Coordinates of C-alpha atoms and ligand atoms in Angstrom, one line a residue:
Chain A
M1 CA -43.1 -28.9 68.1
R2 CA -46.2 -31.1 69.1
V3 CA -45.3 -33.8 67.0
Q4 CA -41.6 -33.9 68.5
A5 CA -42.9 -33.8 72.0
L6 CA -45.3 -36.8 71.0
I7 CA -42.3 -38.9 69.6
K8 CA -40.0 -38.1 72.5
R9 CA -42.7 -39.5 74.9
I10 CA -43.7 -42.7 72.6
I11 CA -39.8 -43.6 72.6
K12 CA -39.5 -42.9 76.3
Q13 CA -42.3 -45.2 76.9
M14 CA -40.9 -47.9 74.6
L15 CA -37.5 -47.7 76.0
R16 CA -39.2 -48.5 79.7
D17 CA -41.1 -51.2 78.5
K18 CA -38.3 -53.9 78.2
R19 CA -40.6 -56.9 77.6
T20 CA -42.1 -55.4 74.5
L21 CA -38.6 -54.4 73.0
A22 CA -37.6 -58.0 73.4
L23 CA -40.5 -59.1 71.7
L24 CA -40.0 -56.5 68.8
F25 CA -36.3 -57.2 68.5
F26 CA -35.5 -60.8 69.4
A27 CA -38.5 -62.7 68.9
P28 CA -38.5 -62.8 65.0
L29 CA -34.7 -63.9 65.5
I30 CA -35.6 -66.8 67.5
V31 CA -38.5 -67.8 65.2
L32 CA -36.5 -67.4 62.2
T33 CA -33.5 -69.4 63.4
L34 CA -35.9 -72.4 64.5
M35 CA -37.4 -72.4 61.1
Y36 CA -33.9 -72.3 59.5
F37 CA -32.9 -75.1 61.5
F38 CA -36.3 -76.8 60.9
F39 CA -36.1 -76.8 57.0
N40 CA -32.4 -76.3 56.2
G41 CA -31.2 -79.5 57.5
N42 CA -27.5 -80.4 56.6
G43 CA -27.6 -78.6 53.5
N44 CA -24.3 -77.2 53.7
E45 CA -22.2 -80.4 53.6
A46 CA -23.4 -81.6 50.1
E47 CA -21.1 -83.5 47.9
I48 CA -21.6 -83.1 44.2
G49 CA -19.7 -84.7 41.5
I50 CA -18.2 -82.8 38.6
A51 CA -17.3 -83.8 34.8
D52 CA -16.2 -81.5 32.5
V53 CA -17.1 -77.9 33.8
D54 CA -15.5 -74.9 33.7
K55 CA -12.7 -74.5 36.5
R56 CA -14.0 -70.9 37.5
L57 CA -17.3 -72.2 38.1
V58 CA -16.2 -75.1 40.3
A59 CA -13.8 -72.8 42.5
L60 CA -16.8 -70.7 42.9
L61 CA -18.6 -73.6 44.2
E62 CA -15.7 -74.9 46.4
E63 CA -15.7 -71.3 47.9
R64 CA -19.5 -72.0 48.9
D65 CA -18.7 -75.0 51.0
I66 CA -19.6 -77.6 48.6
H67 CA -17.5 -80.7 48.6
I68 CA -16.3 -81.5 45.0
E69 CA -15.8 -84.8 43.5
Y70 CA -14.2 -85.3 40.0
V71 CA -16.0 -88.1 38.1
E72 CA -15.4 -89.6 34.7
A73 CA -19.0 -91.0 33.8
A74 CA -21.9 -88.6 33.8
D75 CA -25.0 -90.3 34.5
S76 CA -27.6 -91.0 37.3
Q77 CA -26.0 -94.0 38.0
T78 CA -22.6 -92.3 39.0
V79 CA -24.6 -90.4 41.6
I80 CA -25.8 -93.3 43.3
E81 CA -22.8 -95.5 43.1
A82 CA -20.5 -92.8 44.4
E83 CA -22.7 -91.8 46.9
L84 CA -23.1 -88.2 46.0
D85 CA -25.9 -85.8 46.3
G86 CA -25.5 -84.3 42.9
L87 CA -23.8 -84.3 39.5
L88 CA -22.9 -81.4 37.4
T89 CA -21.9 -81.6 33.7
D90 CA -21.3 -79.6 30.6
E91 CA -22.7 -81.0 27.6
N92 CA -21.3 -78.4 24.9
G93 CA -22.1 -75.4 26.7
A94 CA -25.4 -76.5 28.3
L95 CA -25.0 -77.3 32.1
K96 CA -26.9 -80.1 33.5
L97 CA -27.3 -80.7 36.9
I98 CA -28.4 -84.3 38.2
L99 CA -29.7 -84.2 41.8
L100 CA -30.2 -87.0 44.2
N101 CA -33.0 -85.4 45.9
D102 CA -33.2 -87.8 48.7
D103 CA -33.4 -84.8 50.8
P104 CA -35.2 -82.2 49.4
S105 CA -33.7 -79.6 51.7
V106 CA -30.0 -80.8 50.4
A107 CA -31.3 -80.8 46.8
R108 CA -32.6 -77.3 47.1
S109 CA -29.4 -76.0 48.7
I110 CA -27.3 -77.4 45.8
L111 CA -29.8 -76.1 43.2
V112 CA -29.3 -72.6 45.1
Q113 CA -25.6 -72.5 45.2
V114 CA -25.1 -73.5 41.5
N115 CA -27.3 -70.9 40.5
Q116 CA -25.6 -68.5 42.7
A117 CA -22.3 -69.6 41.3
L118 CA -23.4 -69.3 37.7
L119 CA -24.7 -65.8 38.2
M120 CA -21.4 -64.8 39.8
Q121 CA -19.6 -66.3 37.1
N122 CA -21.6 -64.8 34.4
A123 CA -21.2 -61.4 36.2
A124 CA -17.4 -61.8 36.1
V125 CA -17.2 -63.2 32.7
G126 CA -20.3 -61.3 30.9
G127 CA -22.3 -62.7 28.0
D128 CA -25.5 -64.8 28.0
A129 CA -26.0 -66.8 31.1
P130 CA -25.7 -70.5 30.3
T131 CA -28.7 -72.6 30.9
L132 CA -28.9 -75.1 33.6
E133 CA -31.0 -77.9 33.0
T134 CA -32.0 -79.9 36.2
D135 CA -32.9 -83.5 36.7
Y136 CA -34.2 -85.2 39.8
I137 CA -33.3 -88.9 40.5
Y138 CA -36.0 -88.9 43.2
G139 CA -39.1 -86.9 43.3
S140 CA -39.2 -83.5 41.3
G141 CA -38.1 -80.3 41.4
D142 CA -41.0 -79.2 43.9
T143 CA -38.9 -78.1 46.2
E144 CA -39.7 -74.5 45.8
F145 CA -41.6 -74.3 49.0
F146 CA -38.1 -74.3 50.7
D147 CA -36.7 -71.5 48.5
V148 CA -39.4 -69.2 48.9
L149 CA -39.9 -69.5 52.6
S150 CA -37.2 -67.4 53.8
P151 CA -37.8 -64.1 52.0
V152 CA -41.5 -64.6 52.8
L153 CA -40.6 -65.4 56.6
I154 CA -38.5 -62.3 57.0
G155 CA -41.4 -60.2 55.5
F156 CA -44.0 -62.0 57.4
F157 CA -42.3 -61.4 60.8
V158 CA -41.6 -57.6 60.3
F159 CA -45.1 -57.2 59.4
F160 CA -46.7 -59.4 62.3
F161 CA -44.6 -58.0 65.1
V162 CA -44.8 -54.1 63.8
F163 CA -48.9 -54.8 63.5
L164 CA -49.0 -56.1 67.1
I165 CA -47.0 -53.6 69.1
S166 CA -48.1 -50.4 67.0
G167 CA -51.6 -51.4 67.5
I168 CA -51.4 -52.3 71.2
G169 CA -49.5 -48.8 71.6
L170 CA -52.5 -46.8 70.4
L171 CA -54.6 -49.0 72.0
K172 CA -53.5 -48.6 75.1
E173 CA -53.6 -44.9 74.6
R174 CA -57.3 -45.1 74.0
T175 CA -58.0 -47.6 77.1
S176 CA -56.2 -45.4 79.6
G177 CA -58.1 -42.3 78.4
T178 CA -55.2 -40.4 77.7
L179 CA -56.1 -40.2 73.9
E180 CA -59.3 -38.5 74.9
R181 CA -57.1 -36.5 77.4
L182 CA -54.8 -35.3 74.5
M183 CA -58.1 -34.4 72.3
A184 CA -58.7 -32.0 74.9
T185 CA -55.5 -30.4 74.1
P186 CA -54.8 -28.3 70.8
I187 CA -53.4 -31.0 69.2
R188 CA -54.2 -31.9 65.6
R189 CA -55.5 -35.1 64.7
W190 CA -52.8 -35.5 61.7
E191 CA -50.0 -34.5 64.2
L192 CA -51.0 -37.8 66.5
V193 CA -50.8 -39.8 63.6
A194 CA -47.5 -38.6 62.2
A195 CA -46.0 -38.9 65.7
Y196 CA -47.2 -42.6 66.1
L197 CA -45.6 -43.2 62.8
A198 CA -42.5 -41.9 63.4
G199 CA -42.2 -43.2 67.0
F200 CA -42.9 -46.4 66.4
G201 CA -41.5 -46.3 62.9
L202 CA -38.1 -45.7 64.6
F203 CA -38.3 -49.2 66.3
A204 CA -39.8 -50.6 63.1
V205 CA -36.5 -49.5 61.2
I206 CA -34.3 -50.8 63.7
Q207 CA -36.4 -54.4 63.9
T208 CA -36.3 -54.5 60.1
V209 CA -32.5 -53.9 60.1
I210 CA -31.9 -56.3 62.7
V211 CA -34.0 -59.2 61.0
V212 CA -32.8 -58.6 57.5
S213 CA -29.0 -58.6 58.7
F214 CA -29.3 -61.5 60.8
S215 CA -31.2 -63.6 58.3
V216 CA -28.6 -62.9 55.6
V217 CA -25.5 -62.7 57.7
V218 CA -25.9 -65.5 60.5
L219 CA -28.6 -67.7 58.9
D220 CA -26.7 -67.2 55.4
V221 CA -30.5 -67.3 53.6
V222 CA -30.3 -66.9 49.9
L223 CA -29.8 -63.6 48.9
V224 CA -29.0 -63.1 45.0
G225 CA -30.1 -59.4 44.9
S226 CA -29.2 -56.2 47.1
I227 CA -29.7 -56.5 50.7
W228 CA -30.8 -52.7 50.5
H229 CA -33.6 -53.7 48.1
V230 CA -34.8 -56.2 50.9
I231 CA -34.5 -53.6 53.6
L232 CA -36.4 -51.0 51.8
T233 CA -39.2 -53.4 51.0
N234 CA -39.3 -54.6 54.6
L235 CA -39.5 -50.9 55.5
L236 CA -42.3 -50.1 53.2
L237 CA -44.0 -53.3 54.6
A238 CA -43.5 -52.1 58.1
L239 CA -45.0 -48.8 57.5
V240 CA -48.1 -50.6 56.0
A241 CA -48.1 -52.9 59.4
L242 CA -47.6 -49.8 61.7
S243 CA -50.3 -47.9 59.9
L244 CA -52.7 -50.9 59.8
G245 CA -52.3 -51.7 63.4
T246 CA -53.1 -48.4 64.6
L247 CA -56.2 -48.0 62.2
L248 CA -57.3 -51.5 63.6
S249 CA -56.6 -50.6 67.0
S250 CA -59.5 -48.1 66.9
F251 CA -61.7 -51.2 66.5
A252 CA -60.8 -53.1 69.6
S253 CA -61.5 -51.9 73.1
S254 CA -58.9 -54.4 74.7
E255 CA -55.4 -55.9 74.1
F256 CA -57.2 -59.3 73.8
Q257 CA -59.4 -58.1 70.9
M258 CA -56.2 -56.6 69.3
V259 CA -54.9 -60.1 69.3
Q260 CA -58.3 -61.4 67.8
F261 CA -57.3 -59.4 64.6
I262 CA -54.4 -61.7 64.2
P263 CA -56.2 -65.0 62.8
I264 CA -58.6 -62.6 60.7
I265 CA -56.1 -59.9 59.3
V266 CA -52.6 -61.3 59.8
I267 CA -52.9 -65.2 59.3
P268 CA -54.6 -65.0 56.1
Q269 CA -52.1 -62.9 54.4
I270 CA -49.4 -66.0 54.9
F271 CA -51.8 -68.0 52.3
F272 CA -51.2 -65.2 49.7
A273 CA -47.5 -64.6 50.4
G274 CA -46.6 -67.2 47.6
I275 CA -45.7 -70.0 50.1
F276 CA -48.6 -71.9 48.6
P277 CA -48.8 -71.3 44.7
V278 CA -51.2 -68.3 44.1
E279 CA -51.6 -69.6 40.6
G280 CA -53.2 -72.6 41.5
M281 CA -56.1 -70.8 43.4
A282 CA -59.3 -70.1 42.1
E283 CA -59.8 -66.7 40.2
W284 CA -61.8 -64.8 43.3
L285 CA -59.2 -66.1 45.6
Q286 CA -56.4 -64.6 43.5
G287 CA -58.3 -61.4 43.7
I288 CA -58.3 -61.5 47.4
G289 CA -54.6 -61.8 47.3
R290 CA -54.4 -58.6 45.6
I291 CA -55.6 -56.7 48.4
M292 CA -53.3 -58.4 51.1
P293 CA -50.0 -56.1 51.5
I294 CA -48.0 -59.3 52.4
Y295 CA -48.7 -60.5 48.7
Y296 CA -46.8 -57.5 47.2
A297 CA -43.9 -57.7 49.9
A298 CA -43.5 -61.0 49.5
D299 CA -43.4 -60.9 45.6
A300 CA -40.8 -58.2 45.8
L301 CA -38.7 -60.1 48.6
K302 CA -39.0 -63.4 46.8
G303 CA -37.7 -61.2 43.5
V304 CA -34.8 -59.8 45.0
M305 CA -33.6 -62.4 47.4
Y306 CA -34.3 -65.6 45.1
K307 CA -34.4 -64.2 41.7
G308 CA -31.9 -61.2 42.1
L309 CA -34.2 -58.8 40.6
G310 CA -33.3 -55.1 40.7
L311 CA -35.4 -52.0 41.9
A312 CA -37.2 -51.4 38.5
D313 CA -38.4 -55.0 38.6
I314 CA -39.9 -54.8 42.0
S315 CA -41.2 -51.1 41.6
R316 CA -44.8 -52.1 41.2
D317 CA -44.8 -54.3 44.3
L318 CA -43.1 -51.4 46.2
L319 CA -45.8 -48.7 44.7
A320 CA -48.6 -51.0 45.8
L321 CA -47.0 -51.0 49.3
C322 CA -46.8 -47.3 49.4
I323 CA -50.5 -47.0 48.3
F324 CA -51.5 -49.4 51.2
A325 CA -49.7 -47.3 53.6
L326 CA -51.0 -43.8 52.6
V327 CA -54.7 -44.9 52.3
F328 CA -54.3 -46.7 56.1
I329 CA -52.4 -43.3 57.4
V330 CA -55.4 -41.2 56.0
L331 CA -58.0 -43.4 57.5
N332 CA -56.4 -43.2 60.6
V333 CA -56.6 -39.4 60.6
F334 CA -60.2 -40.2 60.2
A335 CA -60.6 -42.9 62.6
L336 CA -59.6 -40.1 65.2
K337 CA -62.8 -38.1 64.5
K338 CA -64.3 -40.6 66.8
H339 CA -62.8 -38.6 69.6
R340 CA -63.0 -35.2 68.6
K341 CA -64.9 -33.8 65.2
L342 CA -62.0 -31.4 64.5
Chain B
M1 CA -54.3 -16.8 67.5
E2 CA -55.5 -14.8 70.6
V3 CA -59.0 -15.6 71.2
H4 CA -60.6 -13.4 73.7
K5 CA -64.1 -12.4 73.5
P6 CA -65.1 -12.0 77.1
F7 CA -67.8 -9.5 76.7
I8 CA -71.2 -9.7 75.0
F9 CA -72.7 -6.9 73.7
R10 CA -76.2 -6.6 72.6
N11 CA -77.7 -3.4 70.7
G12 CA -74.3 -1.7 72.1
V13 CA -75.0 -2.5 75.6
L14 CA -72.6 -4.8 77.7
L15 CA -74.6 -7.5 79.0
V16 CA -72.3 -10.0 80.8
S17 CA -69.0 -11.6 80.0
I18 CA -70.3 -14.9 79.4
E19 CA -67.3 -17.4 78.7
I20 CA -69.1 -20.7 78.5
D21 CA -72.6 -20.9 76.8
V22 CA -74.4 -24.2 76.4
K23 CA -77.4 -23.6 74.1
G24 CA -80.1 -26.5 74.2
V25 CA -77.6 -29.5 74.1
S26 CA -79.0 -33.1 73.9
K27 CA -77.1 -36.1 73.7
S28 CA -78.1 -39.8 73.5
Y29 CA -76.1 -43.2 73.5
G30 CA -77.9 -45.7 71.5
K31 CA -81.7 -45.5 73.0
T32 CA -80.9 -43.9 76.2
K33 CA -81.1 -40.1 76.4
V34 CA -78.3 -38.9 78.4
L35 CA -78.8 -35.1 78.2
R36 CA -82.1 -33.4 77.8
D37 CA -82.1 -29.8 76.2
I38 CA -79.5 -28.4 78.6
H39 CA -79.0 -24.6 78.7
L40 CA -76.5 -22.9 80.6
Q41 CA -74.4 -19.9 80.9
I42 CA -71.0 -19.4 82.8
Q43 CA -69.6 -16.0 83.5
R44 CA -65.9 -14.9 83.9
G45 CA -64.5 -15.3 87.2
Q46 CA -67.3 -17.8 88.3
I47 CA -66.9 -21.2 90.1
Y48 CA -69.7 -22.9 88.4
G49 CA -70.9 -26.4 90.0
L50 CA -72.3 -29.1 88.3
I51 CA -74.0 -31.4 90.9
G52 CA -76.0 -34.7 90.5
P53 CA -75.8 -38.3 91.6
S54 CA -73.5 -40.4 89.6
G55 CA -74.9 -41.3 86.1
S56 CA -76.9 -38.2 85.9
G57 CA -74.9 -36.8 82.8
K58 CA -72.2 -34.5 84.3
T59 CA -69.3 -36.0 82.7
T60 CA -71.1 -36.4 79.2
L61 CA -72.2 -32.5 79.5
V62 CA -68.2 -31.9 80.3
K63 CA -66.9 -33.5 77.6
L64 CA -69.5 -31.8 75.1
I65 CA -68.2 -28.3 76.5
V66 CA -64.6 -29.5 76.0
G67 CA -65.4 -30.7 72.6
I68 CA -64.4 -34.5 72.9
D69 CA -67.8 -35.6 72.3
S70 CA -70.3 -33.9 70.1
A71 CA -74.1 -33.4 70.9
D72 CA -76.9 -34.7 69.0
E73 CA -78.7 -31.2 69.3
G74 CA -77.4 -27.5 70.3
D75 CA -74.3 -26.1 70.5
V76 CA -71.4 -25.3 73.0
E77 CA -69.7 -21.9 72.7
V78 CA -66.6 -20.5 74.4
F79 CA -65.8 -17.1 74.0
G80 CA -68.6 -16.9 71.6
I81 CA -67.0 -19.5 69.6
K82 CA -68.6 -22.7 68.5
M83 CA -66.5 -25.8 70.0
P84 CA -64.8 -27.8 69.1
N85 CA -62.1 -25.1 68.2
L86 CA -58.6 -26.0 68.5
D87 CA -57.4 -22.4 69.1
L88 CA -59.9 -22.1 72.2
L89 CA -58.6 -25.5 73.6
Q90 CA -55.6 -23.5 74.3
D91 CA -57.4 -21.7 76.9
I92 CA -59.0 -24.6 78.3
G93 CA -57.6 -26.8 81.2
Y94 CA -59.5 -30.2 81.2
M95 CA -59.3 -32.5 84.2
A96 CA -61.1 -36.0 83.3
Q97 CA -63.1 -38.0 85.8
S98 CA -60.6 -41.0 85.3
D99 CA -57.1 -40.3 85.3
A100 CA -55.7 -40.1 82.1
L101 CA -51.7 -40.5 82.9
Y102 CA -48.8 -42.3 81.2
L103 CA -48.0 -44.8 83.9
E104 CA -44.4 -45.5 82.6
L105 CA -43.5 -41.9 83.0
T106 CA -42.5 -40.0 86.0
G107 CA -44.8 -37.1 87.4
Y108 CA -42.4 -34.7 85.9
E109 CA -42.6 -36.3 82.5
N110 CA -46.0 -36.4 82.4
L111 CA -46.4 -32.6 83.5
A112 CA -43.7 -31.7 80.8
F113 CA -45.1 -33.6 78.1
F114 CA -48.5 -32.1 78.6
A115 CA -46.9 -28.6 79.0
S116 CA -45.0 -29.2 75.6
L117 CA -48.3 -29.5 73.8
Y118 CA -48.8 -25.7 74.5
P119 CA -46.8 -22.9 73.1
M120 CA -44.4 -21.9 76.0
K121 CA -40.9 -21.3 76.4
K122 CA -38.7 -23.6 78.3
T123 CA -37.9 -21.3 81.3
E124 CA -41.8 -20.6 81.4
M125 CA -42.6 -24.3 81.3
K126 CA -40.1 -25.0 84.1
K127 CA -41.9 -22.6 86.2
R128 CA -45.3 -23.6 85.6
I129 CA -44.6 -27.1 86.1
A130 CA -42.9 -26.3 89.6
Y131 CA -45.9 -24.1 90.3
A132 CA -48.8 -26.7 89.3
A133 CA -46.8 -29.4 91.3
E134 CA -46.6 -27.2 94.2
L135 CA -50.2 -26.5 94.4
V136 CA -51.1 -30.0 94.6
K137 CA -48.3 -31.0 97.0
L138 CA -46.7 -33.2 94.6
T139 CA -43.1 -31.4 94.4
G140 CA -41.3 -34.0 96.4
E141 CA -42.7 -36.9 94.1
L142 CA -42.2 -35.6 90.8
K143 CA -39.1 -38.3 90.0
K144 CA -41.4 -41.2 90.9
K145 CA -43.0 -43.1 88.0
V146 CA -46.8 -42.5 88.0
S147 CA -47.4 -46.3 88.3
A148 CA -46.1 -46.0 91.9
Y149 CA -48.7 -43.3 92.8
S150 CA -51.5 -43.7 95.1
G151 CA -55.0 -43.0 93.7
G152 CA -55.2 -39.5 95.4
M153 CA -51.6 -38.7 94.0
K154 CA -52.9 -39.3 90.5
R155 CA -55.9 -37.2 91.2
R156 CA -53.8 -34.4 92.1
L157 CA -51.1 -34.9 89.0
S158 CA -54.2 -34.7 86.7
L159 CA -55.4 -31.4 88.4
A160 CA -51.7 -30.2 88.0
I161 CA -51.7 -31.0 84.2
A162 CA -55.0 -29.3 83.9
L163 CA -53.5 -26.1 85.4
V164 CA -49.8 -26.4 83.6
H165 CA -50.5 -24.1 80.7
D166 CA -52.0 -21.3 82.7
P167 CA -55.6 -21.6 81.1
K168 CA -58.5 -19.1 81.4
I169 CA -61.0 -21.7 82.1
L170 CA -60.6 -24.8 84.2
I171 CA -63.0 -27.8 83.8
L172 CA -62.7 -30.1 86.1
D173 CA -64.4 -33.3 86.4
E174 CA -64.8 -34.5 90.2
P175 CA -61.5 -33.3 91.0
T176 CA -61.3 -34.1 94.7
V177 CA -62.4 -37.6 94.6
G178 CA -59.9 -39.9 96.7
I179 CA -58.3 -36.7 98.2
D180 CA -58.1 -36.6 101.9
P181 CA -60.0 -33.6 103.4
E182 CA -57.1 -31.6 104.3
L183 CA -55.5 -31.4 100.8
R184 CA -59.0 -31.3 99.5
L185 CA -59.6 -27.9 101.7
S186 CA -56.2 -26.7 100.2
I187 CA -57.2 -27.3 96.6
W188 CA -60.4 -25.6 97.2
N189 CA -58.6 -22.6 98.7
E190 CA -56.3 -22.4 95.7
L191 CA -59.3 -22.7 93.2
M192 CA -60.7 -19.7 95.1
H193 CA -57.3 -17.8 94.8
L194 CA -57.3 -18.5 91.0
K195 CA -60.9 -17.1 90.6
N196 CA -60.2 -14.2 93.0
E197 CA -56.9 -13.2 91.7
H198 CA -56.6 -14.2 88.1
Q199 CA -60.2 -14.2 87.2
K200 CA -60.2 -17.9 86.2
T201 CA -63.4 -19.3 85.2
I202 CA -63.9 -22.7 86.9
L203 CA -66.6 -25.4 86.1
I204 CA -66.3 -28.3 88.4
T205 CA -68.4 -31.5 88.8
T206 CA -69.0 -33.0 92.1
H207 CA -71.4 -35.2 94.0
V208 CA -70.4 -33.8 97.6
M209 CA -72.9 -31.4 98.6
D210 CA -70.3 -29.2 100.9
E211 CA -68.4 -28.7 97.8
A212 CA -71.5 -27.5 96.0
E213 CA -71.7 -24.8 98.8
K214 CA -68.4 -23.4 97.8
C215 CA -69.5 -22.8 94.1
D216 CA -70.9 -19.3 93.1
I217 CA -73.5 -21.0 91.1
V218 CA -74.8 -24.5 91.3
A219 CA -76.6 -26.3 88.7
M220 CA -78.4 -29.5 89.9
V221 CA -78.5 -32.4 87.1
R222 CA -80.7 -35.1 87.4
N223 CA -81.5 -37.9 84.7
G224 CA -79.8 -35.7 82.2
A225 CA -81.7 -32.6 83.0
L226 CA -80.8 -29.5 84.5
I227 CA -83.5 -29.2 87.1
K228 CA -82.4 -26.0 89.0
N229 CA -79.5 -23.6 89.1
G230 CA -78.6 -20.3 90.9
S231 CA -76.4 -19.4 93.6
P232 CA -76.5 -21.4 96.6
D233 CA -78.0 -19.0 99.0
D234 CA -80.8 -17.9 96.3
L235 CA -81.6 -21.7 96.0
K236 CA -81.8 -22.4 99.9
A237 CA -83.9 -19.2 100.3
A238 CA -86.4 -20.2 97.3
Y239 CA -86.9 -23.4 99.1
G240 CA -86.8 -22.2 102.7
A241 CA -84.0 -25.0 103.1
N242 CA -80.8 -25.0 105.3
Q243 CA -79.1 -27.2 103.4
L244 CA -78.4 -27.5 99.7
E245 CA -79.2 -31.3 99.9
E246 CA -82.8 -30.5 100.7
V247 CA -83.0 -28.2 97.8
F248 CA -81.8 -31.0 95.5
L249 CA -84.2 -33.5 96.9
Q250 CA -87.1 -31.1 96.6
A251 CA -86.5 -30.0 93.3
G252 CA -86.0 -33.6 92.2
R253 CA -89.5 -34.4 93.4
E254 CA -91.0 -31.3 91.5
Q255 CA -89.4 -32.7 88.3
S256 CA -90.8 -36.3 88.8
Ligands
ADP1 N1 -69.7 -43.8 76.0 C1 -70.9 -44.3 76.7 N2 -71.6 -45.1 75.9 C2 -72.8 -45.6 76.4 N3 -73.7 -44.9 77.6 C3 -72.7 -43.7 78.2 C4 -71.5 -43.5 77.7 N4 -71.0 -42.7 78.6 C5 -72.0 -42.6 79.4 N5 -72.9 -43.2 79.2 C6 -74.2 -43.4 80.0 O1 -74.5 -41.9 80.1 C7 -75.2 -41.7 81.5 C8 -74.6 -40.5 82.2 O2 -73.1 -40.8 82.3 P1 -72.0 -39.8 82.9 O3 -72.1 -38.6 82.0 O4 -70.7 -40.3 83.3 O5 -72.7 -39.4 84.3 P2 -72.0 -38.7 85.5 O6 -70.6 -38.2 85.2 O7 -73.0 -37.8 85.9 O8 -71.9 -39.7 86.5 C9 -74.9 -43.1 82.2 O9 -76.0 -43.6 82.2 C10 -73.9 -43.7 81.5 O10 -74.0 -45.1 81.6
MG2 MG1 -68.9 -38.6 85.9

């Protein structure tokens, strides 16, 4: 009953704050779109040569907006002479992809498209997936940076905006004195925390669905696995962000101090999100990564979106996120003891 | 749970109906001692005034009584039960010194929100909101957002919120600051009415002497210590003074 009244009030306040709503719902879309154009270049106009490849696979590739040129000889020279971006050949069942790689974003796009086409064909035909060997004419296959970027970015933006807005929401309640005033009513501390989770959680759910759908439908980011698993992962991450934001707001005494948490708490998490290879880091640094919620979310998102992993494969990451959320929620209830012992 | 224990018996004899009992409360913020061993008892149906200059510790004491801050030493009991206690908060209407209102919401929404934190039926709630708003002469302004309210209007809304659930005890921290004299008078009349007709117990802080005159008991606070308390008339008689102000000054000199 009291929780309900609180939730109603939080929603009403949010709906009247158009700027914050815009920040929550549109800012991530704008940044994602910018990132998309920044990194994706003209990836969709790739042209590849095909020699002796299964017709069904070729058809799948054509569906994916890849220009197909049938060629006879199959070596690097053909690619350069015919001004192609890549060349796909079948050598006794072993697929080989030669990529020009003069523009890594194009090469990456082709690789992803071919991989997805292969997965789809395999799903239709069954049996063992054919191996795909990749050769680069220029540079090497170190283009993973771009591949993993979009899942990580989606997770990061969900985390960042939910963290900021829920944190500032509870902070406003503190600085305006209304939190103390609430403590002079028979409300229980857990009721307050539950209402904040539910009230802001509602907006976090809407934001997550908007961001994920926009990324997948409009920006056409790589999504091999299920969109539901992407949404689920992001929802859990949003819950972590929500509970962490409200928790940290009890250590801030102004909006500005809340913003000061961004470089301390939020930015470092990007470094452990897998944009930079974690394996290459010092042991102790990797240890720090383990206590960062985004590390787990990014791992799950990359798994689902890029590698096509299922729920069972990411369950450990999801469990980690649940534990984070639970710990932060309990700490929230304790943090309110500052205002009333009971 | 109905918590009502207005009578204190000792050896089977009714003493007085003490509703608020502050027992030797001390409080420090860091190294500064804000409250020093405060003892006071407030009876049912009394208007009890805490008077003292700003910074003397009135707000801190009031918060300790409500239970939203905790004492370093000593206890506060309300209806004979140690605070903080969630059930007891049901019976307390608190008005903070600084207005704690939701600016994005209208006056009505603020009242309705706080009212819905107490067990109350819908129809009853509507009646209580209408009554509380009328009391502070805000009925016509309830549809406005609080961000458009003046300082005095916010003060009045805070007072209405303290009254909205019909509590047995009212704890009001400088309720009349920024309110014009005419409305101040009508609010005081209403407080008298609540006390006389409904046996409400009212603890009020003020730094205005003429308001202190209207209280049944005045407690003078200085530097975190309660230097004198009693009815205004008794205090004036004891010091041979015409004004409470004189009493306050003399008592202050005695203390230091
Ligand atoms: N949260 C706090 N932290 C530190 N000092 C405080 C705090 N609250 C009040 N004080 C100090 O305690 C003293 C009493 O304050 P207060 O109870 O607000 O007095 P009054 O209500 O009589 O004006 C003041 O000196 C004030 O500076
Ligand atoms: Mg004060």
